[in-house]
Short mmCIF file of C-alpha atoms in Angstrom, two decimals:
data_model
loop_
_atom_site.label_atom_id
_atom_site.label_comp_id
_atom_site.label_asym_id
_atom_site.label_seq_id
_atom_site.Cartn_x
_atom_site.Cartn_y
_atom_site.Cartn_z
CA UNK A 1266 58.65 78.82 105.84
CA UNK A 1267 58.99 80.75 108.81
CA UNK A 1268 56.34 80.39 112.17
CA UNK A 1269 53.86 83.30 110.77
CA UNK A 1270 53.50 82.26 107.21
CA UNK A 1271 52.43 78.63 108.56
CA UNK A 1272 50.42 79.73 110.89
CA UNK A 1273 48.64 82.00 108.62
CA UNK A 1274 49.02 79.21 105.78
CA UNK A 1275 46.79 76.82 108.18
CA UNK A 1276 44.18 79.78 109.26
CA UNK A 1277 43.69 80.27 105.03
CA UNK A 1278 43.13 76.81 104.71
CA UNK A 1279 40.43 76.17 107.38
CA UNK A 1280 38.76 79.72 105.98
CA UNK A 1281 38.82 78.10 102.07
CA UNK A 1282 37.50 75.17 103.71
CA UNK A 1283 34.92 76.91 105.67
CA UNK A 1284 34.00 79.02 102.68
CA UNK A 1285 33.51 75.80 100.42
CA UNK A 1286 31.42 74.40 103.03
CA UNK A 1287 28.74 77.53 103.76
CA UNK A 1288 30.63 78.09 107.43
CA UNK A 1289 29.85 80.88 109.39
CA UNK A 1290 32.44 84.11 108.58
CA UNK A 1291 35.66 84.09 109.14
CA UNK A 1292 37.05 86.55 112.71
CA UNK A 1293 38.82 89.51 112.20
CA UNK A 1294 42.65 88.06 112.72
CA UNK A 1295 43.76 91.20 114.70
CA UNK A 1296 41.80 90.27 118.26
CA UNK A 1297 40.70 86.97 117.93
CA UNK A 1298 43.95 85.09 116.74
CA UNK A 1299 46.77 86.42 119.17
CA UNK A 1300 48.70 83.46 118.25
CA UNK A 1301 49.16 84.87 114.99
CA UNK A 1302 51.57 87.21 116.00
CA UNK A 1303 53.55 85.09 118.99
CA UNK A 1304 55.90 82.52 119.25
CA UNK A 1305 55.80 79.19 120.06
CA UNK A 1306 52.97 79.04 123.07
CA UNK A 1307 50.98 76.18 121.93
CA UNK A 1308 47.80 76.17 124.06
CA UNK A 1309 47.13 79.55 122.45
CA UNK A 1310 47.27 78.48 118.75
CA UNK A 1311 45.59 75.61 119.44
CA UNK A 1312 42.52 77.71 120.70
CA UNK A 1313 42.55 79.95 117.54
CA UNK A 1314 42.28 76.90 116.07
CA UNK A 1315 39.35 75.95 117.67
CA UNK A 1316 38.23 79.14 117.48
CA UNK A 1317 38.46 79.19 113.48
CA UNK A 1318 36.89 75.86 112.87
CA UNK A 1319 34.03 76.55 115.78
CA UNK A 1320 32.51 79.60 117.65
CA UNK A 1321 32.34 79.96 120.95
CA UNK A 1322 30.09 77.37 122.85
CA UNK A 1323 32.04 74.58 121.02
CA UNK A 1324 35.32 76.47 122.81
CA UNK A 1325 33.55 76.62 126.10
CA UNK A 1326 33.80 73.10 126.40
CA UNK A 1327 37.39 72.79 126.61
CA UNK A 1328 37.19 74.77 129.64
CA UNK A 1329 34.05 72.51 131.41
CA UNK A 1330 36.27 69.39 130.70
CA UNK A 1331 39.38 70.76 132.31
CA UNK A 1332 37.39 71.73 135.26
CA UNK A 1333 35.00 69.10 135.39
CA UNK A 1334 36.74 65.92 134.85
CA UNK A 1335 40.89 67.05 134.24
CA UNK A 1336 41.63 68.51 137.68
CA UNK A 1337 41.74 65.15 139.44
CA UNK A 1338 44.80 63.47 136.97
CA UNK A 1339 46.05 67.42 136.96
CA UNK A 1340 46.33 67.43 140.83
CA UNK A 1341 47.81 63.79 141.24
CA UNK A 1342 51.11 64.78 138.81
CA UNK A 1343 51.13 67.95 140.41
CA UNK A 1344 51.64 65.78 143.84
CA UNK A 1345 54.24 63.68 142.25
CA UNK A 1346 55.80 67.08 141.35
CA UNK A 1347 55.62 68.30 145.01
CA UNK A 1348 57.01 65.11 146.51
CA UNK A 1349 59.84 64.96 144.30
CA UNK A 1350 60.94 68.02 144.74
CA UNK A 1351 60.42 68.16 148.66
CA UNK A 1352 63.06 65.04 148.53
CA UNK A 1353 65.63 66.40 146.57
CA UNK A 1354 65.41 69.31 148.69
CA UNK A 1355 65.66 67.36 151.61
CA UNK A 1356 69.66 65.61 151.80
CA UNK A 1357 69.70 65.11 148.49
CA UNK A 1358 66.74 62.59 148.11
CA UNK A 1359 68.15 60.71 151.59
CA UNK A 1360 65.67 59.51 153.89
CA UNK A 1361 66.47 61.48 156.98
CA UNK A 1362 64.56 61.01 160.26
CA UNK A 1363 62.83 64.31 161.98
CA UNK A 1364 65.57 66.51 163.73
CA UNK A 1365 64.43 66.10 167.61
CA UNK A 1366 63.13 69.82 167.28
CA UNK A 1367 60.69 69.52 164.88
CA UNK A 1368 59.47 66.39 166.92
CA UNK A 1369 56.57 66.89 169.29
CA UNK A 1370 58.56 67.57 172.16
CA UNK A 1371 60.70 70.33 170.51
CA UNK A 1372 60.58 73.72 169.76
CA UNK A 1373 59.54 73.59 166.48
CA UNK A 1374 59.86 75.41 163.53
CA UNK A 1375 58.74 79.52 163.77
CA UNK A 1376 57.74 81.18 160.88
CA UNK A 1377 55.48 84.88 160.68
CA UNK A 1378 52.37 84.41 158.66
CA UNK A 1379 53.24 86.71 155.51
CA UNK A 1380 56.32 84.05 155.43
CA UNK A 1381 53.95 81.68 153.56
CA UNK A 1382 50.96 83.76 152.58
CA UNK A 1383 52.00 85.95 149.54
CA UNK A 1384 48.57 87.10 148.67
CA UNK A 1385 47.23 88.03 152.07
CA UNK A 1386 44.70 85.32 152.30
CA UNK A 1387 45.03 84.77 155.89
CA UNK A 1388 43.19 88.70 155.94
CA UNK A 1389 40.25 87.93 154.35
CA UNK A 1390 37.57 85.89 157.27
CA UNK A 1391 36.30 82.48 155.43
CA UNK A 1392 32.60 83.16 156.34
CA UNK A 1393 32.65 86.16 154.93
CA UNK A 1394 31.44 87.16 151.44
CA UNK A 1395 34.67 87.12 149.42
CA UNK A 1396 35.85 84.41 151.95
CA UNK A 1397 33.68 82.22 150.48
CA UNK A 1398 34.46 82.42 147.33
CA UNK A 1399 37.99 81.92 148.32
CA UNK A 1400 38.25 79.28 150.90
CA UNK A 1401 36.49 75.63 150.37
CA UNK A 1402 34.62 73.43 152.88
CA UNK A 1403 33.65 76.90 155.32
CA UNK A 1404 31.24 74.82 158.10
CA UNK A 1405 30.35 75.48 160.91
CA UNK A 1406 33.86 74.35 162.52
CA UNK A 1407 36.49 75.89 160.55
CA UNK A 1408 38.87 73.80 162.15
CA UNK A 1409 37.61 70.72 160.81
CA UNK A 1410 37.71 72.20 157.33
CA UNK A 1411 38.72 69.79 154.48
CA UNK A 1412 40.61 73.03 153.09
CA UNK A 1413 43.84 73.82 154.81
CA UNK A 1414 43.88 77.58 154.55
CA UNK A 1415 40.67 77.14 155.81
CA UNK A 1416 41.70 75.73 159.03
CA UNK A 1417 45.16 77.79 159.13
CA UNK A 1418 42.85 80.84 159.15
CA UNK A 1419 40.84 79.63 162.19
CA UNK A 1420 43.83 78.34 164.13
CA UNK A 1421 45.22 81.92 163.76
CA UNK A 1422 41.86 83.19 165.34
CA UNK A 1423 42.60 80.68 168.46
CA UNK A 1424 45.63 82.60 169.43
CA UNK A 1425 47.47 80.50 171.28
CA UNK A 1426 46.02 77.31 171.33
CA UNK A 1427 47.62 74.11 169.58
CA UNK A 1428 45.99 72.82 166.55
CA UNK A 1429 46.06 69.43 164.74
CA UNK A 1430 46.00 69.03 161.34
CA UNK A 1431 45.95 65.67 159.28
CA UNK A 1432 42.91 64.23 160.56
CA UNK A 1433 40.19 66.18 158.76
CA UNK A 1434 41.01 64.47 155.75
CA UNK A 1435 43.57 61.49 156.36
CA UNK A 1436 42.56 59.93 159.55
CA UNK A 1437 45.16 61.23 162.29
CA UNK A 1438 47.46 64.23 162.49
CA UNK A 1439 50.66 65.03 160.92
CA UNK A 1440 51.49 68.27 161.92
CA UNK A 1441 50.34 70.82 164.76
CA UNK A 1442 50.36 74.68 164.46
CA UNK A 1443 50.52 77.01 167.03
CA UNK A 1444 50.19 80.93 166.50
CA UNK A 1445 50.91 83.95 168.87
CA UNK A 1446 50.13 87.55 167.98
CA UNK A 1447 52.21 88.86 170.76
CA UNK A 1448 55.46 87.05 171.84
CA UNK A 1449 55.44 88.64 175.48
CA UNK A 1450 59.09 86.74 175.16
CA UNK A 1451 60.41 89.05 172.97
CA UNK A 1452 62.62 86.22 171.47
CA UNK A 1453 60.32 86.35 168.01
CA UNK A 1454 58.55 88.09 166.03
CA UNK A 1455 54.55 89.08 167.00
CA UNK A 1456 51.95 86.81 164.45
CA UNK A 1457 54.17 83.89 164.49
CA UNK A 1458 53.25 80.49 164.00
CA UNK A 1459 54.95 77.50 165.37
CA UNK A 1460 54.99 74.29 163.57
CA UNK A 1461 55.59 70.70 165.18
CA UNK A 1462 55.32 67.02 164.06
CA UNK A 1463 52.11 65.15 165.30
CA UNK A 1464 53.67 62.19 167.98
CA UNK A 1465 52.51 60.25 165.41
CA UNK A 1466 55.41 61.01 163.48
CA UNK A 1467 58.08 61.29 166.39
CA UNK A 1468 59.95 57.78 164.76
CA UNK A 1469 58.96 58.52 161.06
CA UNK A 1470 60.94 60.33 158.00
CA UNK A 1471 61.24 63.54 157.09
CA UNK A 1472 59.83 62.50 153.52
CA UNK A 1473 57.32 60.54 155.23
CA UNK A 1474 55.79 63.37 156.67
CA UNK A 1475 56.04 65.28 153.37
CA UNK A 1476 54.70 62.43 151.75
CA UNK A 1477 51.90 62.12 153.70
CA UNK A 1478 50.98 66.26 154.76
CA UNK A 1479 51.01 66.96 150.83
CA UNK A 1480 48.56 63.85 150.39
CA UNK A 1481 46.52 65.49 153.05
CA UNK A 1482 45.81 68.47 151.61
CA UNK A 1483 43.41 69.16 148.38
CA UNK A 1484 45.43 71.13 145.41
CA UNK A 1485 42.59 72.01 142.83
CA UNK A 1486 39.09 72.64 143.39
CA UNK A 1487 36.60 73.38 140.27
CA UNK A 1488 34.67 76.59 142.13
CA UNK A 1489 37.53 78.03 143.84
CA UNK A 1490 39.52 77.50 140.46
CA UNK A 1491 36.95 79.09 138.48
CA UNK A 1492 36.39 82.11 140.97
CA UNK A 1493 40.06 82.55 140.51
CA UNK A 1494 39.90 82.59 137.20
CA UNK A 1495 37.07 85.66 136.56
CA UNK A 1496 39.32 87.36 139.40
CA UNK A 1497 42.28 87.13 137.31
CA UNK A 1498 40.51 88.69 134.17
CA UNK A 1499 38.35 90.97 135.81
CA UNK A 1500 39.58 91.72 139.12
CA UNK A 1501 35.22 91.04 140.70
CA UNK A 1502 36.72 89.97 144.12
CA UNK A 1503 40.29 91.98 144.45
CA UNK A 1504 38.95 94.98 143.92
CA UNK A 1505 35.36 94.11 146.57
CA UNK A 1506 38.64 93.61 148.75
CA UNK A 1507 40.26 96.68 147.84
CA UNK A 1508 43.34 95.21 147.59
CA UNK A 1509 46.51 97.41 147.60
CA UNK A 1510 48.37 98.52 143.88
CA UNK A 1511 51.43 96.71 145.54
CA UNK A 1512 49.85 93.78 146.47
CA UNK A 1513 47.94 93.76 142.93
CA UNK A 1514 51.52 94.61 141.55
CA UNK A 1515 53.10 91.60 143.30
CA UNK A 1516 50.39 89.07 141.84
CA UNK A 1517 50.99 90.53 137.98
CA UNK A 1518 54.73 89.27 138.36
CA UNK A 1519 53.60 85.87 139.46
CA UNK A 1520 51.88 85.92 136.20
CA UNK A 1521 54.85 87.46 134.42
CA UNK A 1522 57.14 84.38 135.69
CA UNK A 1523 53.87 82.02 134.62
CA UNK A 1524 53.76 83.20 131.10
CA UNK A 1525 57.59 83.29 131.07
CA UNK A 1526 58.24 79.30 131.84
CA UNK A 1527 55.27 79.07 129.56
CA UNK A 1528 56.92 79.42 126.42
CA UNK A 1529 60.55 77.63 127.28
CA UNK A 1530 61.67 74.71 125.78
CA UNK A 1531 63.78 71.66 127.24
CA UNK A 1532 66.84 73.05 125.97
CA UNK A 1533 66.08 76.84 127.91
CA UNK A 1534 68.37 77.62 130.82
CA UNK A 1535 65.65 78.38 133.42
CA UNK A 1536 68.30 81.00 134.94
CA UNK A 1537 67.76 84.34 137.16
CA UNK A 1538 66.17 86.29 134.18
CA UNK A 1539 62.85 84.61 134.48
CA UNK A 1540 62.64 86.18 137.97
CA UNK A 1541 63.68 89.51 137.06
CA UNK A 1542 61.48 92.21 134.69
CA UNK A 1543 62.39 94.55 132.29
CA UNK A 1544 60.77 98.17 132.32
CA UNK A 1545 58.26 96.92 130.08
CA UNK A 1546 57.27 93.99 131.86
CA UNK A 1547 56.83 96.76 135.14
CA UNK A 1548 54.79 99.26 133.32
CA UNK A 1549 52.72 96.28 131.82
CA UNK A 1550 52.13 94.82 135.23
CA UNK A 1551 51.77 98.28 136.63
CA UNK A 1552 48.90 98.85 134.40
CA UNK A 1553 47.52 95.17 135.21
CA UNK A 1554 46.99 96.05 138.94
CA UNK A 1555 45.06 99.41 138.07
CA UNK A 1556 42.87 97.57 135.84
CA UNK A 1557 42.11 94.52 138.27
CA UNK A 1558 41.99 97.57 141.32
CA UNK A 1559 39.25 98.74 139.05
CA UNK A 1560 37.49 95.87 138.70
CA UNK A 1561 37.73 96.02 135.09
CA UNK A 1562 39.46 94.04 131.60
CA UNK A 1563 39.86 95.42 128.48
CA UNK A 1564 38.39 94.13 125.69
CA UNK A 1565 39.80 95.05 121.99
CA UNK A 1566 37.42 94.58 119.10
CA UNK A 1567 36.54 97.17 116.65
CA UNK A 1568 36.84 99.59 120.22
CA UNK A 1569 38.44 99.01 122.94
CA UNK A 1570 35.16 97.63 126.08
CA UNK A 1571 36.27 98.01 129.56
CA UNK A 1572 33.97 94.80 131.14
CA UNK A 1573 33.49 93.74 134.29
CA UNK A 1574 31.97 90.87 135.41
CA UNK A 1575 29.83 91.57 138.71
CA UNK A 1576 30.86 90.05 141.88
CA UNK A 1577 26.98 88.98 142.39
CA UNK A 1578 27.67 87.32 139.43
CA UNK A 1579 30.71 85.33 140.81
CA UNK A 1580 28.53 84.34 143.70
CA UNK A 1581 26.45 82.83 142.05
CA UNK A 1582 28.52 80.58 140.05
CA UNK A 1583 30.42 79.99 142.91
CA UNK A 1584 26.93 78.48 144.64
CA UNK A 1585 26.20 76.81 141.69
CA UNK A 1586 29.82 74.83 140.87
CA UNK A 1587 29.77 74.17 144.21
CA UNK A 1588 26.24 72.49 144.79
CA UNK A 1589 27.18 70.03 142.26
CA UNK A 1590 28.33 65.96 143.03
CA UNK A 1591 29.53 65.02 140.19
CA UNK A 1592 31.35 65.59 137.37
CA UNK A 1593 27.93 66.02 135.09
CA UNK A 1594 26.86 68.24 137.27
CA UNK A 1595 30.11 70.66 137.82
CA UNK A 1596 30.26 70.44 133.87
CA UNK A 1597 26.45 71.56 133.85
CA UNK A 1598 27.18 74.25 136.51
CA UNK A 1599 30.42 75.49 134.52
CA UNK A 1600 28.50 75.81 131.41
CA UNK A 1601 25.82 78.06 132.37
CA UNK A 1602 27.90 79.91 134.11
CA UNK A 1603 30.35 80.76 131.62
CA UNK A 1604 27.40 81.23 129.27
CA UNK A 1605 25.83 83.51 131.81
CA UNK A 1606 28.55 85.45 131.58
CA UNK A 1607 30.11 85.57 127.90
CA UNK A 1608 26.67 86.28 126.96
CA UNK A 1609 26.51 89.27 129.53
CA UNK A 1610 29.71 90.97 127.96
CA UNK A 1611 29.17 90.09 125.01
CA UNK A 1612 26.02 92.52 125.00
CA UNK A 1613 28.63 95.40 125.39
CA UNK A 1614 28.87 94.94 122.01
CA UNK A 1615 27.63 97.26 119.25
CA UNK A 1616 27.02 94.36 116.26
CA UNK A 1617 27.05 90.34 116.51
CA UNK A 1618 30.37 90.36 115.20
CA UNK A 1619 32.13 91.66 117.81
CA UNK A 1620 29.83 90.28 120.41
CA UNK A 1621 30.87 87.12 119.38
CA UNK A 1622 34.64 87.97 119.50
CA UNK A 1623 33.75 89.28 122.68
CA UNK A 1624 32.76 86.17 123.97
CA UNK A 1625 35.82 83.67 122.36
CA UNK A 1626 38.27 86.40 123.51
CA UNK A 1627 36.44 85.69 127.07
CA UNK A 1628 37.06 81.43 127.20
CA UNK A 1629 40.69 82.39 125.23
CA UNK A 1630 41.23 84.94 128.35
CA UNK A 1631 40.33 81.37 130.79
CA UNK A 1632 42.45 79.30 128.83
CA UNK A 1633 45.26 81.53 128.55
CA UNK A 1634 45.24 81.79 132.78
CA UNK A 1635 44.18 78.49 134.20
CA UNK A 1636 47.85 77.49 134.23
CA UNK A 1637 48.54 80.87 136.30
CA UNK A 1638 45.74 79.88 138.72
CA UNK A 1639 46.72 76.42 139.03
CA UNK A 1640 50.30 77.95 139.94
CA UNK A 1641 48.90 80.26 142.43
CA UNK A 1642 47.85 77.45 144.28
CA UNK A 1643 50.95 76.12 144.87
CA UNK A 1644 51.91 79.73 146.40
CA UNK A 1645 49.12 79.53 148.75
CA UNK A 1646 49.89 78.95 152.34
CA UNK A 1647 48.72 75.03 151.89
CA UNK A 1648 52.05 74.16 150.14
CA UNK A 1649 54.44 77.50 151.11
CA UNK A 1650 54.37 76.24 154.47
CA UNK A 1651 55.35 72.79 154.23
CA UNK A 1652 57.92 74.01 151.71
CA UNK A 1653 59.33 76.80 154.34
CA UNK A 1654 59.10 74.05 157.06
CA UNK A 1655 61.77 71.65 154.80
CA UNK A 1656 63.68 75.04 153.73
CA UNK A 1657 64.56 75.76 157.23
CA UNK A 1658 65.45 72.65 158.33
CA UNK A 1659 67.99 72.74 155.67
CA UNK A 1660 69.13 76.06 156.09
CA UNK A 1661 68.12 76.64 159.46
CA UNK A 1662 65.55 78.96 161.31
CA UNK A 1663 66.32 81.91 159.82
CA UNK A 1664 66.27 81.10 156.28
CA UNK A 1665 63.12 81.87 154.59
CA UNK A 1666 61.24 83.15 151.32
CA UNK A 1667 61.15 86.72 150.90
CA UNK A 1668 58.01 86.80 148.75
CA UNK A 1669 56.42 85.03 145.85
CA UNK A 1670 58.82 85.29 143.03
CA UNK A 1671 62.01 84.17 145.40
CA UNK A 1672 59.92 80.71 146.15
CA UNK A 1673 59.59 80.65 142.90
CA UNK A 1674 62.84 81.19 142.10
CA UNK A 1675 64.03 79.16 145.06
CA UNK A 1676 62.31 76.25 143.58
CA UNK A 1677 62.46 76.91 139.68
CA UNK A 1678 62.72 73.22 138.97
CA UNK A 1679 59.10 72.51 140.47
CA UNK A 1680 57.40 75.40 139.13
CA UNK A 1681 58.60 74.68 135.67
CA UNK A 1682 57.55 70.97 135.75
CA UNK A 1683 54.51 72.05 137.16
CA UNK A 1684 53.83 74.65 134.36
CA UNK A 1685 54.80 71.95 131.89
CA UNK A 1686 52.62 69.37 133.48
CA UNK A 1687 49.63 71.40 133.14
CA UNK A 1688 50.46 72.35 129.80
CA UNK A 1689 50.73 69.11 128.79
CA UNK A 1690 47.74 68.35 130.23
CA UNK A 1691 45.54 70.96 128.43
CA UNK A 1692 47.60 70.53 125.12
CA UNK A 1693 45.59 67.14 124.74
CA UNK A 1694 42.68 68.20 125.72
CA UNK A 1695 42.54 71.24 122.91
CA UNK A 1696 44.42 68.96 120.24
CA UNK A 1697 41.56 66.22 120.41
CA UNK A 1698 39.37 68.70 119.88
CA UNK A 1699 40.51 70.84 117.42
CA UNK A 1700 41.71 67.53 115.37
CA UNK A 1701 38.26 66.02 115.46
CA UNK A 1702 36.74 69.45 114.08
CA UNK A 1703 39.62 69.36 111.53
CA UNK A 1704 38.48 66.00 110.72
CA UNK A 1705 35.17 67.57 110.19
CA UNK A 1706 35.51 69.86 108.13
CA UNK A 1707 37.68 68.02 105.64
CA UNK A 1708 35.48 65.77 105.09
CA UNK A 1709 32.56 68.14 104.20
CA UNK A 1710 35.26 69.93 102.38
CA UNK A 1711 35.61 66.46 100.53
CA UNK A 1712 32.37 65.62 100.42
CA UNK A 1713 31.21 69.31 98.78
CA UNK A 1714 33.78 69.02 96.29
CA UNK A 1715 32.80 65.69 95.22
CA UNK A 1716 29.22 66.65 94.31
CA UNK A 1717 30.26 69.93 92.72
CA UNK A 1718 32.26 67.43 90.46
CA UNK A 1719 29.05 65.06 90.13
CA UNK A 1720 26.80 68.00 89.55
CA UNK A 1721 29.05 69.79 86.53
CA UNK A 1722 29.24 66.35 84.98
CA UNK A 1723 25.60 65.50 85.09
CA UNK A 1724 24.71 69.45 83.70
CA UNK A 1725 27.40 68.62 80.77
CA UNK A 1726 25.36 65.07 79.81
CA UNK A 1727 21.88 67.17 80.15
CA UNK A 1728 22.73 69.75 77.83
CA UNK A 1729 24.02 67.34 75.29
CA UNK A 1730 20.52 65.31 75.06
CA UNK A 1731 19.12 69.43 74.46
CA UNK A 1732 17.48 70.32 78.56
CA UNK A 1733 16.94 73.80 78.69
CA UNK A 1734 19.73 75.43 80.97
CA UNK A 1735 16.86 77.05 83.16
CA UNK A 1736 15.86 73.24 84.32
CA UNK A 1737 19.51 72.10 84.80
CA UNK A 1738 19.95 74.83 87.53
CA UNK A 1739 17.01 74.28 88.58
CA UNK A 1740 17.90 70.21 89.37
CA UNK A 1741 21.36 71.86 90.48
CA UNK A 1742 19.87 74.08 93.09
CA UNK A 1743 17.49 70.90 94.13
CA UNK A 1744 20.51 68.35 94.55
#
């Protein structure tokens, strides 16, 4: 039996189940199970799983745990990930000391900003509107900020003037950053940044300092995760930005590449192809950028729904996720939010049915792009740079990234475990849940079947002894 016919074996069983049990009605198949018609991508199976057993609260809270309570073991493999790979990079896994130019007293390592910001973060101010909802830990002192890119931004703003970094969140510094606009020199490029061990680490390794800079730095936070998230879908912040089709172009191939390692296997060559799109893939991505440009997702019911989800909207569960401390009340935050919202497109539609479609295909939409978020952090400036910084030292100054997909490319081997890692991660989470509402419903299933059984066998002994049929179904409608 081939991958369709089980798939749509187990979706007819849960529905016969369902239907024994008085469950609510089954979805139309067509835009609520996508995995019908794919491959092998199990996170999206599993959530038409979910989404045939339950509706669309129940599916919600896969998404509240992942943010809520996951992104803390998420962030700590995707660490050991990053330090792994920084070694192997580094004299194959050898513990080299600093070369004396990246020490203190040397000239450093020069890079231009767009070298390690891919999505033109470094344009948008952190105290801004959109900044906010971008960048973590804004204060008063962005230079103190908790969030690298947060302080990267502000050191940029102090043209000229040597920054620390390491001691907002670790204690002392690790590296320093300098940035000119204008190299009055002329021996590099204008909006360069220059990038020097702390004295601290004058005598220490290489992977020391990687060690230590990538401990320093936090990967995954729930707002910013979730903000990215709604932008994905819905483009609410890229297009308040007005970002460009090309930039908006660039981005859909990241996710291209995402969805790509997504579905390979341990025995896939992870070779140049992944890194590389067809015509389709272009005019797909193409027509991504004009949608997020708009502000926009298409929804496919009954009728195809452009929604949008306001960016007051994302404001305010930005405010909210981020007023919480702790994990009860992030989940609490998440919730109404995402209920805010699924509830807001799913008045777009024109019957319950597909409002409630409306709303799975909306958590199925999060689902299907946290990994792709997750990823994007990892081509943020917080990570690029201390990548470019090992890169060059390898290959010298001149060698660098040309954009997002060459990093990618340049470092398949991370990017895949990565992808896998978080896979893994939200693999379990789905499976527990969809097994436990399996469990569920079986045993109703059981359980219904058993007193059908009881009930014909009790109506057979009653008519014997002469009970009019009239009382039997009445007891039968009673029991």
């Amino acid at each position: 039996m081939g991958v369709l016919d089980q798939k749509q074996q187990i979706f007819g069983n849960i529905a016969a189940a369902r239907a024994l049990t008085e469950g609510l009605p089954t979805l139309s198949t067509n835009s609520s199970f996508p995995s019908i018609n794919n491959g092998g991508d199990a996170i999206t199976f599993l959530t038409d799983l979910i989404k045939a057993l339950v509706g669309f609260q129940e599916l919600q809270q896969t998404i509240e745990t992942i943010i809520s309570t996951n992104l803390a073991e998420i962030e700590r493999e995707i660490k050991i990930a990053l330090k792994a790979q920084l070694k192997s990079v580094v004299s194959c896994g050898v513990n080299p000391s600093l070369p004396s130019w990246i020490k203190s007293s040397g000239t450093g390592i020069k890079f231009t900003v767009n070298q390690i910001d891919f999505k033109n973060l470094m344009f948008v101010n952190p105290t801004s509107e959109a900044g906010q909802l971008l960048y973590n830990n804004v204060g008063q002192n962005l230079l103190n900020s908790t969030d690298f890119n947060t302080f990267l931004y502000q050191t940029i703003q102090n043209n000229g003037l040597t920054q620390g970094w390491g001691h907002q969140t670790s204690g002392s510094d690790i590296l320093t950053f300098t940035y000119v606009a204008n190299d009055v020199s002329a021996t590099d490029p204008n909006n360069t940044i220059t990038a020097k061990a702390s004295p601290n680490y004058d005598n220490k390794t290489l992977t020391d300092l990687n060690n230590d800079y990538i401990d320093s730095v936090e990967l995954l936070n729930p707002s910013n995760l979730l903000t990215n998230l709604i932008d994905t879908i819905f483009g609410s912040i890229s297009s308040t930005l007005n970002k460009s089709l090309t930039q908006l172009g660039k981005e859909a191939q990241i996710a291209t590449v995402v969805n790509k390692l997504t579905t390979t296997t341990s025995t896939d060559v992870i070779d140049s192809s992944y890194f590389t799109f067809t015509s389709d893939e272009i005019s797909a991505q193409q027509a991504s950028a004009l949608q997020i440009k708009n502000g926009q997702s298409l929804i496919t019911t009954n009728a195809p729904i452009q929604a949008s989800v306001p960016f007051s909207s994302v404001q305010a569960m930005n405010t909210s996720v981020n007023s919480a401390t702790n994990s009860l009340e992030t989940r609490n935050a998440v919730s109404s939010s995402l209920s805010s919202i699924g509830n807001s497109l799913g008045s777009l539609a024109s019957n319950p049915t597909d409002a409630n479609n409306i709303k799975l295909n909306f958590i199925q939409s999060l689902i299907d792009n946290i990994t792709k978020c997750i990823v994007d952090t990892i081509l943020s400036p917080k990570v690029v740079g201390i990548f470019l910084i090992n890169f060059k030292i390898i290959n010298g100054q001149s060698a660098t990234f040309s954009d997002a997909i060459d990093f990618m490319n340049q470092n398949k081997n991370l990017i895949y475990n990565v992808i896998k890692g978080i896979g893994a991660s939200i693999i379990k989470i789905l499976l527990k849940f969809a097994l436990g509402e399996i469990g569920t419903l079986v045993s109703a299933a059981i359980a219904k079947k058993a007193l059908e059984q009881a009930n014909l066998y009790v109506a057979q002994l009653l008519t014997l002894v002469g009970v009019p049929s009239s009382i039997i179904n009445l007891i039968n409608q009673l029991v």
